[in-house]
Amino acid sequence: VACDGDKIVATGYALEKQARPYLDHETYAYLGFMYTDPEYRGRGINGKIVEALQHWAMNIGLTEIRLHVYEENEPAIKAYEKKGFKRHMIEMRLRTES
C-alpha cells in the first residue's frame, strides 16, 4: 500500500500462481487489487508499487508477471505499458438473457 499520512492512496499485491502446462514457465507473479485513489493518479505511485512487486517476483525467481485490466481503462493500460507490460490476450464475453 501507499499512504499519504493515515490515508491509503494506492494498493496492489503479487501472488505466485501456477502457469498453464503448455507455457514456457511453471509459475508466474499475478498482480491484483491495483488501485490508486483518483486524487492521486498521475503521480507515479502505482508505478512504484509495480516496481516493488516486480522486485519481489524477481527475488523469488519468477520471470513472468501478469495482471488484468479492463480494455476501456486506457489510462491504466498506458501506465502499465510505461512499466514494460505489453498487451497480450483479449478475453471476450457474451451476455445472454436468462
PDB file of N, CA and C in Angstrom:
ATOM      1  N   VAL A   1       0.839  -1.186   0.000  1.00  0.00           N
ATOM      2  CA  VAL A   1       0.000   0.000   0.000  1.00  0.00           C
ATOM      3  C   VAL A   1       0.876   1.239   0.000  1.00  0.00           C
ATOM      4  N   ALA A   2       0.301   2.318  -0.479  1.00  0.00           N
ATOM      5  CA  ALA A   2       0.948   3.627  -0.405  1.00  0.00           C
ATOM      6  C   ALA A   2       0.018   4.532   0.394  1.00  0.00           C
ATOM      7  N   CYS A   3       0.591   5.299   1.293  1.00  0.00           N
ATOM      8  CA  CYS A   3      -0.209   6.147   2.172  1.00  0.00           C
ATOM      9  C   CYS A   3       0.217   7.603   2.065  1.00  0.00           C
ATOM     10  N   ASP A   4      -0.728   8.473   2.324  1.00  0.00           N
ATOM     11  CA  ASP A   4      -0.485   9.893   2.496  1.00  0.00           C
ATOM     12  C   ASP A   4      -0.963  10.191   3.911  1.00  0.00           C
ATOM     13  N   GLY A   5      -0.039  10.219   4.844  1.00  0.00           N
ATOM     14  CA  GLY A   5      -0.430  10.305   6.253  1.00  0.00           C
ATOM     15  C   GLY A   5      -1.124   9.011   6.655  1.00  0.00           C
ATOM     16  N   ASP A   6      -2.331   9.141   7.169  1.00  0.00           N
ATOM     17  CA  ASP A   6      -3.115   7.968   7.568  1.00  0.00           C
ATOM     18  C   ASP A   6      -4.003   7.450   6.449  1.00  0.00           C
ATOM     19  N   LYS A   7      -4.010   8.121   5.310  1.00  0.00           N
ATOM     20  CA  LYS A   7      -4.902   7.748   4.204  1.00  0.00           C
ATOM     21  C   LYS A   7      -4.204   6.788   3.251  1.00  0.00           C
ATOM     22  N   ILE A   8      -4.844   5.647   2.972  1.00  0.00           N
ATOM     23  CA  ILE A   8      -4.339   4.722   1.948  1.00  0.00           C
ATOM     24  C   ILE A   8      -4.726   5.308   0.590  1.00  0.00           C
ATOM     25  N   VAL A   9      -3.727   5.539  -0.275  1.00  0.00           N
ATOM     26  CA  VAL A   9      -3.993   6.176  -1.566  1.00  0.00           C
ATOM     27  C   VAL A   9      -3.763   5.243  -2.750  1.00  0.00           C
ATOM     28  N   ALA A  10      -3.093   4.107  -2.526  1.00  0.00           N
ATOM     29  CA  ALA A  10      -2.871   3.155  -3.611  1.00  0.00           C
ATOM     30  C   ALA A  10      -2.595   1.780  -3.013  1.00  0.00           C
ATOM     31  N   THR A  11      -2.971   0.746  -3.774  1.00  0.00           N
ATOM     32  CA  THR A  11      -2.806  -0.619  -3.300  1.00  0.00           C
ATOM     33  C   THR A  11      -2.366  -1.534  -4.434  1.00  0.00           C
ATOM     34  N   GLY A  12      -1.899  -2.694  -4.058  1.00  0.00           N
ATOM     35  CA  GLY A  12      -1.563  -3.738  -5.020  1.00  0.00           C
ATOM     36  C   GLY A  12      -0.945  -4.910  -4.291  1.00  0.00           C
ATOM     37  N   TYR A  13      -1.044  -6.081  -4.889  1.00  0.00           N
ATOM     38  CA  TYR A  13      -0.396  -7.259  -4.320  1.00  0.00           C
ATOM     39  C   TYR A  13       0.130  -8.121  -5.448  1.00  0.00           C
ATOM     40  N   ALA A  14       1.047  -9.017  -5.096  1.00  0.00           N
ATOM     41  CA  ALA A  14       1.559 -10.013  -6.045  1.00  0.00           C
ATOM     42  C   ALA A  14       1.371 -11.381  -5.413  1.00  0.00           C
ATOM     43  N   LEU A  15       1.007 -12.320  -6.256  1.00  0.00           N
ATOM     44  CA  LEU A  15       0.747 -13.684  -5.812  1.00  0.00           C
ATOM     45  C   LEU A  15       1.386 -14.636  -6.808  1.00  0.00           C
ATOM     46  N   GLU A  16       2.113 -15.616  -6.315  1.00  0.00           N
ATOM     47  CA  GLU A  16       2.686 -16.625  -7.210  1.00  0.00           C
ATOM     48  C   GLU A  16       1.588 -17.597  -7.601  1.00  0.00           C
ATOM     49  N   LYS A  17       1.406 -17.791  -8.913  1.00  0.00           N
ATOM     50  CA  LYS A  17       0.367 -18.678  -9.422  1.00  0.00           C
ATOM     51  C   LYS A  17       0.972 -19.733 -10.349  1.00  0.00           C
ATOM     52  N   GLN A  18       0.289 -20.857 -10.445  1.00  0.00           N
ATOM     53  CA  GLN A  18       0.678 -21.917 -11.375  1.00  0.00           C
ATOM     54  C   GLN A  18       0.329 -21.491 -12.802  1.00  0.00           C
ATOM     55  N   ALA A  19       1.261 -21.701 -13.704  1.00  0.00           N
ATOM     56  CA  ALA A  19       1.030 -21.394 -15.114  1.00  0.00           C
ATOM     57  C   ALA A  19       0.366 -22.588 -15.791  1.00  0.00           C
ATOM     58  N   ARG A  20      -0.228 -22.352 -16.923  1.00  0.00           N
ATOM     59  CA  ARG A  20      -0.791 -23.439 -17.720  1.00  0.00           C
ATOM     60  C   ARG A  20       0.348 -24.355 -18.167  1.00  0.00           C
ATOM     61  N   PRO A  21       0.087 -25.652 -18.280  1.00  0.00           N
ATOM     62  CA  PRO A  21       1.172 -26.597 -18.584  1.00  0.00           C
ATOM     63  C   PRO A  21       1.842 -26.392 -19.942  1.00  0.00           C
ATOM     64  N   TYR A  22       1.185 -25.721 -20.868  1.00  0.00           N
ATOM     65  CA  TYR A  22       1.759 -25.532 -22.202  1.00  0.00           C
ATOM     66  C   TYR A  22       2.633 -24.281 -22.308  1.00  0.00           C
ATOM     67  N   LEU A  23       2.787 -23.526 -21.236  1.00  0.00           N
ATOM     68  CA  LEU A  23       3.607 -22.317 -21.276  1.00  0.00           C
ATOM     69  C   LEU A  23       5.063 -22.643 -20.963  1.00  0.00           C
ATOM     70  N   ASP A  24       5.945 -21.683 -21.196  1.00  0.00           N
ATOM     71  CA  ASP A  24       7.378 -21.921 -21.000  1.00  0.00           C
ATOM     72  C   ASP A  24       7.850 -21.607 -19.579  1.00  0.00           C
ATOM     73  N   HIS A  25       6.931 -21.409 -18.662  1.00  0.00           N
ATOM     74  CA  HIS A  25       7.266 -21.172 -17.264  1.00  0.00           C
ATOM     75  C   HIS A  25       6.256 -21.917 -16.388  1.00  0.00           C
ATOM     76  N   GLU A  26       6.708 -22.381 -15.232  1.00  0.00           N
ATOM     77  CA  GLU A  26       5.839 -23.164 -14.355  1.00  0.00           C
ATOM     78  C   GLU A  26       4.950 -22.292 -13.487  1.00  0.00           C
ATOM     79  N   THR A  27       5.502 -21.180 -13.009  1.00  0.00           N
ATOM     80  CA  THR A  27       4.738 -20.256 -12.174  1.00  0.00           C
ATOM     81  C   THR A  27       4.986 -18.834 -12.654  1.00  0.00           C
ATOM     82  N   TYR A  28       4.150 -17.933 -12.211  1.00  0.00           N
ATOM     83  CA  TYR A  28       4.290 -16.522 -12.554  1.00  0.00           C
ATOM     84  C   TYR A  28       3.746 -15.676 -11.414  1.00  0.00           C
ATOM     85  N   ALA A  29       4.044 -14.394 -11.438  1.00  0.00           N
ATOM     86  CA  ALA A  29       3.503 -13.461 -10.458  1.00  0.00           C
ATOM     87  C   ALA A  29       2.260 -12.819 -11.054  1.00  0.00           C
ATOM     88  N   TYR A  30       1.174 -12.885 -10.304  1.00  0.00           N
ATOM     89  CA  TYR A  30      -0.066 -12.216 -10.715  1.00  0.00           C
ATOM     90  C   TYR A  30      -0.239 -10.989  -9.839  1.00  0.00           C
ATOM     91  N   LEU A  31      -0.395  -9.825 -10.475  1.00  0.00           N
ATOM     92  CA  LEU A  31      -0.632  -8.592  -9.744  1.00  0.00           C
ATOM     93  C   LEU A  31      -2.133  -8.353  -9.653  1.00  0.00           C
ATOM     94  N   GLY A  32      -2.600  -8.051  -8.464  1.00  0.00           N
ATOM     95  CA  GLY A  32      -4.020  -7.820  -8.263  1.00  0.00           C
ATOM     96  C   GLY A  32      -4.275  -6.659  -7.323  1.00  0.00           C
ATOM     97  N   PHE A  33      -5.548  -6.274  -7.251  1.00  0.00           N
ATOM     98  CA  PHE A  33      -6.026  -5.167  -6.409  1.00  0.00           C
ATOM     99  C   PHE A  33      -5.208  -3.910  -6.635  1.00  0.00           C
ATOM    100  N   MET A  34      -4.873  -3.682  -7.922  1.00  0.00           N
ATOM    101  CA  MET A  34      -4.106  -2.492  -8.287  1.00  0.00           C
ATOM    102  C   MET A  34      -5.083  -1.321  -8.353  1.00  0.00           C
ATOM    103  N   TYR A  35      -4.934  -0.389  -7.432  1.00  0.00           N
ATOM    104  CA  TYR A  35      -5.862   0.743  -7.357  1.00  0.00           C
ATOM    105  C   TYR A  35      -5.112   1.962  -6.858  1.00  0.00           C
ATOM    106  N   THR A  36      -5.434   3.109  -7.455  1.00  0.00           N
ATOM    107  CA  THR A  36      -4.929   4.390  -6.974  1.00  0.00           C
ATOM    108  C   THR A  36      -6.111   5.343  -6.838  1.00  0.00           C
ATOM    109  N   ASP A  37      -6.208   5.988  -5.696  1.00  0.00           N
ATOM    110  CA  ASP A  37      -7.249   6.984  -5.450  1.00  0.00           C
ATOM    111  C   ASP A  37      -7.205   8.012  -6.581  1.00  0.00           C
ATOM    112  N   PRO A  38      -8.368   8.350  -7.151  1.00  0.00           N
ATOM    113  CA  PRO A  38      -8.381   9.293  -8.282  1.00  0.00           C
ATOM    114  C   PRO A  38      -7.641  10.603  -8.013  1.00  0.00           C
ATOM    115  N   GLU A  39      -7.657  11.091  -6.783  1.00  0.00           N
ATOM    116  CA  GLU A  39      -6.961  12.349  -6.462  1.00  0.00           C
ATOM    117  C   GLU A  39      -5.441  12.204  -6.541  1.00  0.00           C
ATOM    118  N   TYR A  40      -4.938  10.971  -6.537  1.00  0.00           N
ATOM    119  CA  TYR A  40      -3.503  10.733  -6.502  1.00  0.00           C
ATOM    120  C   TYR A  40      -2.968  10.144  -7.802  1.00  0.00           C
ATOM    121  N   ARG A  41      -3.817   9.994  -8.792  1.00  0.00           N
ATOM    122  CA  ARG A  41      -3.377   9.411 -10.063  1.00  0.00           C
ATOM    123  C   ARG A  41      -2.477  10.386 -10.817  1.00  0.00           C
ATOM    124  N   GLY A  42      -1.597   9.833 -11.626  1.00  0.00           N
ATOM    125  CA  GLY A  42      -0.684  10.665 -12.409  1.00  0.00           C
ATOM    126  C   GLY A  42       0.556  11.101 -11.652  1.00  0.00           C
ATOM    127  N   ARG A  43       0.763  10.577 -10.465  1.00  0.00           N
ATOM    128  CA  ARG A  43       1.925  10.954  -9.649  1.00  0.00           C
ATOM    129  C   ARG A  43       2.986   9.853  -9.589  1.00  0.00           C
ATOM    130  N   GLY A  44       2.769   8.750 -10.312  1.00  0.00           N
ATOM    131  CA  GLY A  44       3.755   7.673 -10.331  1.00  0.00           C
ATOM    132  C   GLY A  44       3.678   6.721  -9.152  1.00  0.00           C
ATOM    133  N   ILE A  45       2.631   6.837  -8.347  1.00  0.00           N
ATOM    134  CA  ILE A  45       2.509   5.976  -7.165  1.00  0.00           C
ATOM    135  C   ILE A  45       2.303   4.524  -7.581  1.00  0.00           C
ATOM    136  N   ASN A  46       1.403   4.290  -8.528  1.00  0.00           N
ATOM    137  CA  ASN A  46       1.162   2.924  -8.995  1.00  0.00           C
ATOM    138  C   ASN A  46       2.446   2.324  -9.566  1.00  0.00           C
ATOM    139  N   GLY A  47       3.212   3.121 -10.278  1.00  0.00           N
ATOM    140  CA  GLY A  47       4.470   2.648 -10.842  1.00  0.00           C
ATOM    141  C   GLY A  47       5.442   2.186  -9.770  1.00  0.00           C
ATOM    142  N   LYS A  48       5.478   2.889  -8.640  1.00  0.00           N
ATOM    143  CA  LYS A  48       6.367   2.485  -7.542  1.00  0.00           C
ATOM    144  C   LYS A  48       5.891   1.181  -6.917  1.00  0.00           C
ATOM    145  N   ILE A  49       4.580   1.007  -6.819  1.00  0.00           N
ATOM    146  CA  ILE A  49       4.057  -0.259  -6.299  1.00  0.00           C
ATOM    147  C   ILE A  49       4.401  -1.389  -7.260  1.00  0.00           C
ATOM    148  N   VAL A  50       4.213  -1.165  -8.566  1.00  0.00           N
ATOM    149  CA  VAL A  50       4.555  -2.186  -9.562  1.00  0.00           C
ATOM    150  C   VAL A  50       6.036  -2.529  -9.472  1.00  0.00           C
ATOM    151  N   GLU A  51       6.901  -1.539  -9.340  1.00  0.00           N
ATOM    152  CA  GLU A  51       8.339  -1.798  -9.221  1.00  0.00           C
ATOM    153  C   GLU A  51       8.654  -2.661  -8.000  1.00  0.00           C
ATOM    154  N   ALA A  52       8.025  -2.360  -6.865  1.00  0.00           N
ATOM    155  CA  ALA A  52       8.271  -3.142  -5.649  1.00  0.00           C
ATOM    156  C   ALA A  52       7.801  -4.583  -5.832  1.00  0.00           C
ATOM    157  N   LEU A  53       6.648  -4.753  -6.465  1.00  0.00           N
ATOM    158  CA  LEU A  53       6.136  -6.102  -6.697  1.00  0.00           C
ATOM    159  C   LEU A  53       6.995  -6.846  -7.717  1.00  0.00           C
ATOM    160  N   GLN A  54       7.504  -6.131  -8.699  1.00  0.00           N
ATOM    161  CA  GLN A  54       8.401  -6.741  -9.681  1.00  0.00           C
ATOM    162  C   GLN A  54       9.685  -7.218  -9.005  1.00  0.00           C
ATOM    163  N   HIS A  55      10.228  -6.415  -8.116  1.00  0.00           N
ATOM    164  CA  HIS A  55      11.438  -6.828  -7.395  1.00  0.00           C
ATOM    165  C   HIS A  55      11.161  -8.064  -6.543  1.00  0.00           C
ATOM    166  N   TRP A  56      10.008  -8.112  -5.884  1.00  0.00           N
ATOM    167  CA  TRP A  56       9.651  -9.289  -5.103  1.00  0.00           C
ATOM    168  C   TRP A  56       9.633 -10.521  -6.009  1.00  0.00           C
ATOM    169  N   ALA A  57       8.968 -10.399  -7.156  1.00  0.00           N
ATOM    170  CA  ALA A  57       8.858 -11.526  -8.090  1.00  0.00           C
ATOM    171  C   ALA A  57      10.237 -11.982  -8.558  1.00  0.00           C
ATOM    172  N   MET A  58      11.080 -11.043  -8.926  1.00  0.00           N
ATOM    173  CA  MET A  58      12.419 -11.390  -9.393  1.00  0.00           C
ATOM    174  C   MET A  58      13.231 -12.052  -8.287  1.00  0.00           C
ATOM    175  N   ASN A  59      13.085 -11.570  -7.061  1.00  0.00           N
ATOM    176  CA  ASN A  59      13.855 -12.131  -5.938  1.00  0.00           C
ATOM    177  C   ASN A  59      13.483 -13.573  -5.635  1.00  0.00           C
ATOM    178  N   ILE A  60      12.271 -13.986  -5.976  1.00  0.00           N
ATOM    179  CA  ILE A  60      11.913 -15.390  -5.734  1.00  0.00           C
ATOM    180  C   ILE A  60      12.005 -16.215  -7.018  1.00  0.00           C
ATOM    181  N   GLY A  61      12.584 -15.620  -8.055  1.00  0.00           N
ATOM    182  CA  GLY A  61      12.878 -16.361  -9.272  1.00  0.00           C
ATOM    183  C   GLY A  61      11.780 -16.406 -10.315  1.00  0.00           C
ATOM    184  N   LEU A  62      10.760 -15.567 -10.184  1.00  0.00           N
ATOM    185  CA  LEU A  62       9.686 -15.554 -11.191  1.00  0.00           C
ATOM    186  C   LEU A  62      10.100 -14.687 -12.375  1.00  0.00           C
ATOM    187  N   THR A  63       9.863 -15.194 -13.571  1.00  0.00           N
ATOM    188  CA  THR A  63      10.284 -14.484 -14.781  1.00  0.00           C
ATOM    189  C   THR A  63       9.107 -13.943 -15.580  1.00  0.00           C
ATOM    190  N   GLU A  64       7.911 -14.190 -15.132  1.00  0.00           N
ATOM    191  CA  GLU A  64       6.702 -13.734 -15.834  1.00  0.00           C
ATOM    192  C   GLU A  64       5.813 -13.017 -14.828  1.00  0.00           C
ATOM    193  N   ILE A  65       5.306 -11.840 -15.215  1.00  0.00           N
ATOM    194  CA  ILE A  65       4.375 -11.085 -14.373  1.00  0.00           C
ATOM    195  C   ILE A  65       3.163 -10.753 -15.223  1.00  0.00           C
ATOM    196  N   ARG A  66       1.983 -11.009 -14.665  1.00  0.00           N
ATOM    197  CA  ARG A  66       0.737 -10.744 -15.399  1.00  0.00           C
ATOM    198  C   ARG A  66      -0.237  -9.980 -14.530  1.00  0.00           C
ATOM    199  N   LEU A  67      -1.157  -9.313 -15.168  1.00  0.00           N
ATOM    200  CA  LEU A  67      -2.249  -8.642 -14.476  1.00  0.00           C
ATOM    201  C   LEU A  67      -3.416  -8.504 -15.433  1.00  0.00           C
ATOM    202  N   HIS A  68      -4.566  -8.214 -14.894  1.00  0.00           N
ATOM    203  CA  HIS A  68      -5.752  -7.957 -15.714  1.00  0.00           C
ATOM    204  C   HIS A  68      -6.109  -6.480 -15.619  1.00  0.00           C
ATOM    205  N   VAL A  69      -6.539  -5.928 -16.732  1.00  0.00           N
ATOM    206  CA  VAL A  69      -7.002  -4.540 -16.763  1.00  0.00           C
ATOM    207  C   VAL A  69      -8.137  -4.459 -17.782  1.00  0.00           C
ATOM    208  N   TYR A  70      -9.157  -3.699 -17.455  1.00  0.00           N
ATOM    209  CA  TYR A  70     -10.272  -3.556 -18.387  1.00  0.00           C
ATOM    210  C   TYR A  70      -9.819  -2.859 -19.663  1.00  0.00           C
ATOM    211  N   GLU A  71     -10.280  -3.367 -20.782  1.00  0.00           N
ATOM    212  CA  GLU A  71      -9.893  -2.830 -22.090  1.00  0.00           C
ATOM    213  C   GLU A  71     -10.198  -1.340 -22.210  1.00  0.00           C
ATOM    214  N   GLU A  72     -11.277  -0.892 -21.582  1.00  0.00           N
ATOM    215  CA  GLU A  72     -11.686   0.512 -21.669  1.00  0.00           C
ATOM    216  C   GLU A  72     -10.856   1.426 -20.772  1.00  0.00           C
ATOM    217  N   ASN A  73     -10.035   0.855 -19.893  1.00  0.00           N
ATOM    218  CA  ASN A  73      -9.262   1.661 -18.944  1.00  0.00           C
ATOM    219  C   ASN A  73      -7.920   2.059 -19.564  1.00  0.00           C
ATOM    220  N   GLU A  74      -7.998   2.890 -20.564  1.00  0.00           N
ATOM    221  CA  GLU A  74      -6.810   3.286 -21.320  1.00  0.00           C
ATOM    222  C   GLU A  74      -5.745   3.966 -20.457  1.00  0.00           C
ATOM    223  N   PRO A  75      -6.109   4.825 -19.481  1.00  0.00           N
ATOM    224  CA  PRO A  75      -5.049   5.409 -18.634  1.00  0.00           C
ATOM    225  C   PRO A  75      -4.253   4.341 -17.880  1.00  0.00           C
ATOM    226  N   ALA A  76      -4.934   3.312 -17.374  1.00  0.00           N
ATOM    227  CA  ALA A  76      -4.229   2.246 -16.657  1.00  0.00           C
ATOM    228  C   ALA A  76      -3.356   1.455 -17.624  1.00  0.00           C
ATOM    229  N   ILE A  77      -3.881   1.158 -18.802  1.00  0.00           N
ATOM    230  CA  ILE A  77      -3.098   0.421 -19.800  1.00  0.00           C
ATOM    231  C   ILE A  77      -1.827   1.180 -20.130  1.00  0.00           C
ATOM    232  N   LYS A  78      -1.937   2.482 -20.345  1.00  0.00           N
ATOM    233  CA  LYS A  78      -0.757   3.294 -20.659  1.00  0.00           C
ATOM    234  C   LYS A  78       0.237   3.301 -19.501  1.00  0.00           C
ATOM    235  N   ALA A  79      -0.274   3.335 -18.267  1.00  0.00           N
ATOM    236  CA  ALA A  79       0.615   3.314 -17.103  1.00  0.00           C
ATOM    237  C   ALA A  79       1.378   1.999 -17.037  1.00  0.00           C
ATOM    238  N   TYR A  80       0.693   0.881 -17.302  1.00  0.00           N
ATOM    239  CA  TYR A  80       1.364  -0.421 -17.268  1.00  0.00           C
ATOM    240  C   TYR A  80       2.336  -0.561 -18.441  1.00  0.00           C
ATOM    241  N   GLU A  81       1.979  -0.029 -19.596  1.00  0.00           N
ATOM    242  CA  GLU A  81       2.897  -0.078 -20.737  1.00  0.00           C
ATOM    243  C   GLU A  81       4.169   0.714 -20.433  1.00  0.00           C
ATOM    244  N   LYS A  82       4.062   1.801 -19.691  1.00  0.00           N
ATOM    245  CA  LYS A  82       5.251   2.563 -19.289  1.00  0.00           C
ATOM    246  C   LYS A  82       6.193   1.709 -18.445  1.00  0.00           C
ATOM    247  N   LYS A  83       5.641   0.767 -17.704  1.00  0.00           N
ATOM    248  CA  LYS A  83       6.442  -0.115 -16.860  1.00  0.00           C
ATOM    249  C   LYS A  83       6.918  -1.345 -17.615  1.00  0.00           C
ATOM    250  N   GLY A  84       6.615  -1.434 -18.920  1.00  0.00           N
ATOM    251  CA  GLY A  84       7.117  -2.526 -19.739  1.00  0.00           C
ATOM    252  C   GLY A  84       6.109  -3.615 -20.064  1.00  0.00           C
ATOM    253  N   PHE A  85       4.906  -3.528 -19.529  1.00  0.00           N
ATOM    254  CA  PHE A  85       3.889  -4.528 -19.850  1.00  0.00           C
ATOM    255  C   PHE A  85       3.441  -4.376 -21.301  1.00  0.00           C
ATOM    256  N   LYS A  86       3.073  -5.487 -21.896  1.00  0.00           N
ATOM    257  CA  LYS A  86       2.567  -5.499 -23.273  1.00  0.00           C
ATOM    258  C   LYS A  86       1.174  -6.111 -23.276  1.00  0.00           C
ATOM    259  N   ARG A  87       0.342  -5.607 -24.169  1.00  0.00           N
ATOM    260  CA  ARG A  87      -0.980  -6.215 -24.338  1.00  0.00           C
ATOM    261  C   ARG A  87      -0.767  -7.628 -24.843  1.00  0.00           C
ATOM    262  N   HIS A  88      -1.505  -8.576 -24.266  1.00  0.00           N
ATOM    263  CA  HIS A  88      -1.208  -9.969 -24.564  1.00  0.00           C
ATOM    264  C   HIS A  88      -2.406 -10.716 -25.148  1.00  0.00           C
ATOM    265  N   MET A  89      -3.478 -10.783 -24.427  1.00  0.00           N
ATOM    266  CA  MET A  89      -4.643 -11.528 -24.900  1.00  0.00           C
ATOM    267  C   MET A  89      -5.891 -10.683 -24.694  1.00  0.00           C
ATOM    268  N   ILE A  90      -6.891 -10.984 -25.453  1.00  0.00           N
ATOM    269  CA  ILE A  90      -8.185 -10.340 -25.279  1.00  0.00           C
ATOM    270  C   ILE A  90      -9.158 -11.402 -24.795  1.00  0.00           C
ATOM    271  N   GLU A  91      -9.809 -11.131 -23.692  1.00  0.00           N
ATOM    272  CA  GLU A  91     -10.844 -12.026 -23.205  1.00  0.00           C
ATOM    273  C   GLU A  91     -12.164 -11.520 -23.753  1.00  0.00           C
ATOM    274  N   MET A  92     -12.907 -12.393 -24.360  1.00  0.00           N
ATOM    275  CA  MET A  92     -14.186 -11.998 -24.958  1.00  0.00           C
ATOM    276  C   MET A  92     -15.315 -12.633 -24.161  1.00  0.00           C
ATOM    277  N   ARG A  93     -16.440 -11.950 -24.133  1.00  0.00           N
ATOM    278  CA  ARG A  93     -17.590 -12.494 -23.443  1.00  0.00           C
ATOM    279  C   ARG A  93     -18.867 -12.105 -24.164  1.00  0.00           C
ATOM    280  N   LEU A  94     -19.881 -12.856 -23.912  1.00  0.00           N
ATOM    281  CA  LEU A  94     -21.201 -12.596 -24.462  1.00  0.00           C
ATOM    282  C   LEU A  94     -22.200 -12.793 -23.338  1.00  0.00           C
ATOM    283  N   ARG A  95     -23.012 -11.813 -23.095  1.00  0.00           N
ATOM    284  CA  ARG A  95     -24.056 -11.926 -22.080  1.00  0.00           C
ATOM    285  C   ARG A  95     -25.355 -12.303 -22.776  1.00  0.00           C
ATOM    286  N   THR A  96     -26.010 -13.280 -22.232  1.00  0.00           N
ATOM    287  CA  THR A  96     -27.304 -13.680 -22.769  1.00  0.00           C
ATOM    288  C   THR A  96     -28.369 -13.451 -21.715  1.00  0.00           C
ATOM    289  N   GLU A  97     -29.572 -13.273 -22.162  1.00  0.00           N
ATOM    290  CA  GLU A  97     -30.662 -13.090 -21.217  1.00  0.00           C
ATOM    291  C   GLU A  97     -31.020 -14.437 -20.616  1.00  0.00           C
ATOM    292  N   SER A  98     -31.350 -14.426 -19.320  1.00  0.00           N
ATOM    293  CA  SER A  98     -31.700 -15.699 -18.668  1.00  0.00           C
ATOM    294  C   SER A  98     -33.180 -15.990 -18.781  1.00  0.00           C
TER     295      SER A  98
END
